[in-house]
XYZ file of C-alpha atoms in Angstrom:
122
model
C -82.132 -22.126 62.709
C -85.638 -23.605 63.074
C -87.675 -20.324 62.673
C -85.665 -19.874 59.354
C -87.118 -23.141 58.315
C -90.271 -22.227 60.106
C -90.633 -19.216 57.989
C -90.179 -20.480 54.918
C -92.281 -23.041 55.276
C -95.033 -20.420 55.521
C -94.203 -17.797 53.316
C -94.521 -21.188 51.083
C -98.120 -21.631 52.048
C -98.937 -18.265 51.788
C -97.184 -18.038 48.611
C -99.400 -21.221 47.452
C -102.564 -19.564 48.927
C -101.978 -16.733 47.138
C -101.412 -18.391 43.661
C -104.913 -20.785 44.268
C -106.789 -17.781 45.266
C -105.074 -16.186 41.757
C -106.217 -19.058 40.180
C -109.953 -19.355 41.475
C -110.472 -15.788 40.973
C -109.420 -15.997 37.098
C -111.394 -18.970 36.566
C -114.981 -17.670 37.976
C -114.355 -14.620 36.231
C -113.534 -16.577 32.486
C -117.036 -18.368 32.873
C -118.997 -15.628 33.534
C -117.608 -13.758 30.294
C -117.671 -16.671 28.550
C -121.504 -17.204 29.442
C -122.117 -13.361 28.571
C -120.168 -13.324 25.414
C -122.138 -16.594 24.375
C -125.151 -15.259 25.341
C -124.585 -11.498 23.728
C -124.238 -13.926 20.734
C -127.952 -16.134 21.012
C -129.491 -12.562 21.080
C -127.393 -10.751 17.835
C -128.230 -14.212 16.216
C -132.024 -13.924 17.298
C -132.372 -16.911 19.749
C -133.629 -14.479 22.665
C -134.939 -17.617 24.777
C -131.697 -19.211 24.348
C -129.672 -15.693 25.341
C -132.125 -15.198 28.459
C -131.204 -18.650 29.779
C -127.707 -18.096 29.430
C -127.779 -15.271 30.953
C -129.735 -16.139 33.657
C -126.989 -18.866 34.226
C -123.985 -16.342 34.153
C -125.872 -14.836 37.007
C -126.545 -17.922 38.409
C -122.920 -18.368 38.505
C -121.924 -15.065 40.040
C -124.403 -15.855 42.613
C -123.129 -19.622 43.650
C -119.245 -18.255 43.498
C -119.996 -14.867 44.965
C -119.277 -15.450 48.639
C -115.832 -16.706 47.895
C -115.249 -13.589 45.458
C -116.383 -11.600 48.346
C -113.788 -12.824 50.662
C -110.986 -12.522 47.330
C -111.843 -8.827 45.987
C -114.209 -6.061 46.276
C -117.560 -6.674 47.538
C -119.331 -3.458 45.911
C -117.768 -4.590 42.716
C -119.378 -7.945 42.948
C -122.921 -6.025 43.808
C -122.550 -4.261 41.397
C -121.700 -6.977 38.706
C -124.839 -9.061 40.196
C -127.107 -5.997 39.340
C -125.844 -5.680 36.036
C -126.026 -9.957 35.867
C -130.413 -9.325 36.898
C -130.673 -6.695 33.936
C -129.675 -8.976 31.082
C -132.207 -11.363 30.881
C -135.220 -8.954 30.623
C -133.528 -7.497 27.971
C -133.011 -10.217 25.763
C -135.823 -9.009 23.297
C -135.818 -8.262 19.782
C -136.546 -4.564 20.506
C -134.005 -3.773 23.100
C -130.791 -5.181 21.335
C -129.020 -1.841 21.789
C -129.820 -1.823 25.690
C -128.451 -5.043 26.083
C -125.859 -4.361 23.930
C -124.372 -1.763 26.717
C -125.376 -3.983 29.557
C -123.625 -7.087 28.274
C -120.581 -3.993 27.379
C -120.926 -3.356 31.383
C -121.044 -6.348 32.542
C -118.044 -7.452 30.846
C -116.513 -4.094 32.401
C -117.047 -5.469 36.046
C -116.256 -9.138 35.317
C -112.582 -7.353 34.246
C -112.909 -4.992 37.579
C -112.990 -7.823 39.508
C -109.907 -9.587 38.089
C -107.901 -6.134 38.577
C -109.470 -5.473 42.046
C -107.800 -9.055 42.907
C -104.298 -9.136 40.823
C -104.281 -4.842 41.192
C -103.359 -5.321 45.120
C -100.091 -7.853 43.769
């Protein structure tokens, strides 16, 4: 009758691991599009300095959570999202508004990758 309890009282941990790990994951992955959307936003309004530090902090960001995320989902998708992450702030010019356009597009892209590549394997 103990190893009943016994293994519930894991699969409760586990359970609550699980969910935190749920949590964590959805929470990195909200501030980094909510950095890229705000910073997409300084640029289409003109305020490229403004849009190149914000992006520089989303990748900032990616960078300080990253080896967590590594041990929670996909570690080429998280390479791949801090390449995209190094590309935005160069392009946070007047003239290059379509390129970063379709980087900020891809980066978005892999921020959702990495919330599937977690809650996908549920």
């Amino acid at each position: 009758m103990k190893r009943n309890w016994y293994a519930v009282a894991i699969l409760l941990v586990l359970t609550l691991l699980l969910a935190e790990a749920g949590r964590y994951v959805e929470h990195t992955t909200g501030i980094l599009q909510n950095r890229i959307e705000a910073a997409y936003a300084l640029a289409v309004q003109g305020d490229y300095p403004a849009a190149r530090q914000t992006y520089e902090q989303a990748a900032a960001q990616a960078r300080k959570g990253g080896w967590v995320l590594s041990l929670l989902v996909r570690r080429n998708l998280l390479d791949q999202l801090n390449q995209t992450l190094a590309v935005l702030p160069p392009c946070a010019e007047a003239d290059s508004l379509a390129d970063l356009e379709m980087e900020t597009q891809r980066a978005r892209t892999q921020i959702s990758q990495l919330r599937q590549s977690f809650f996908g394997g549920l």
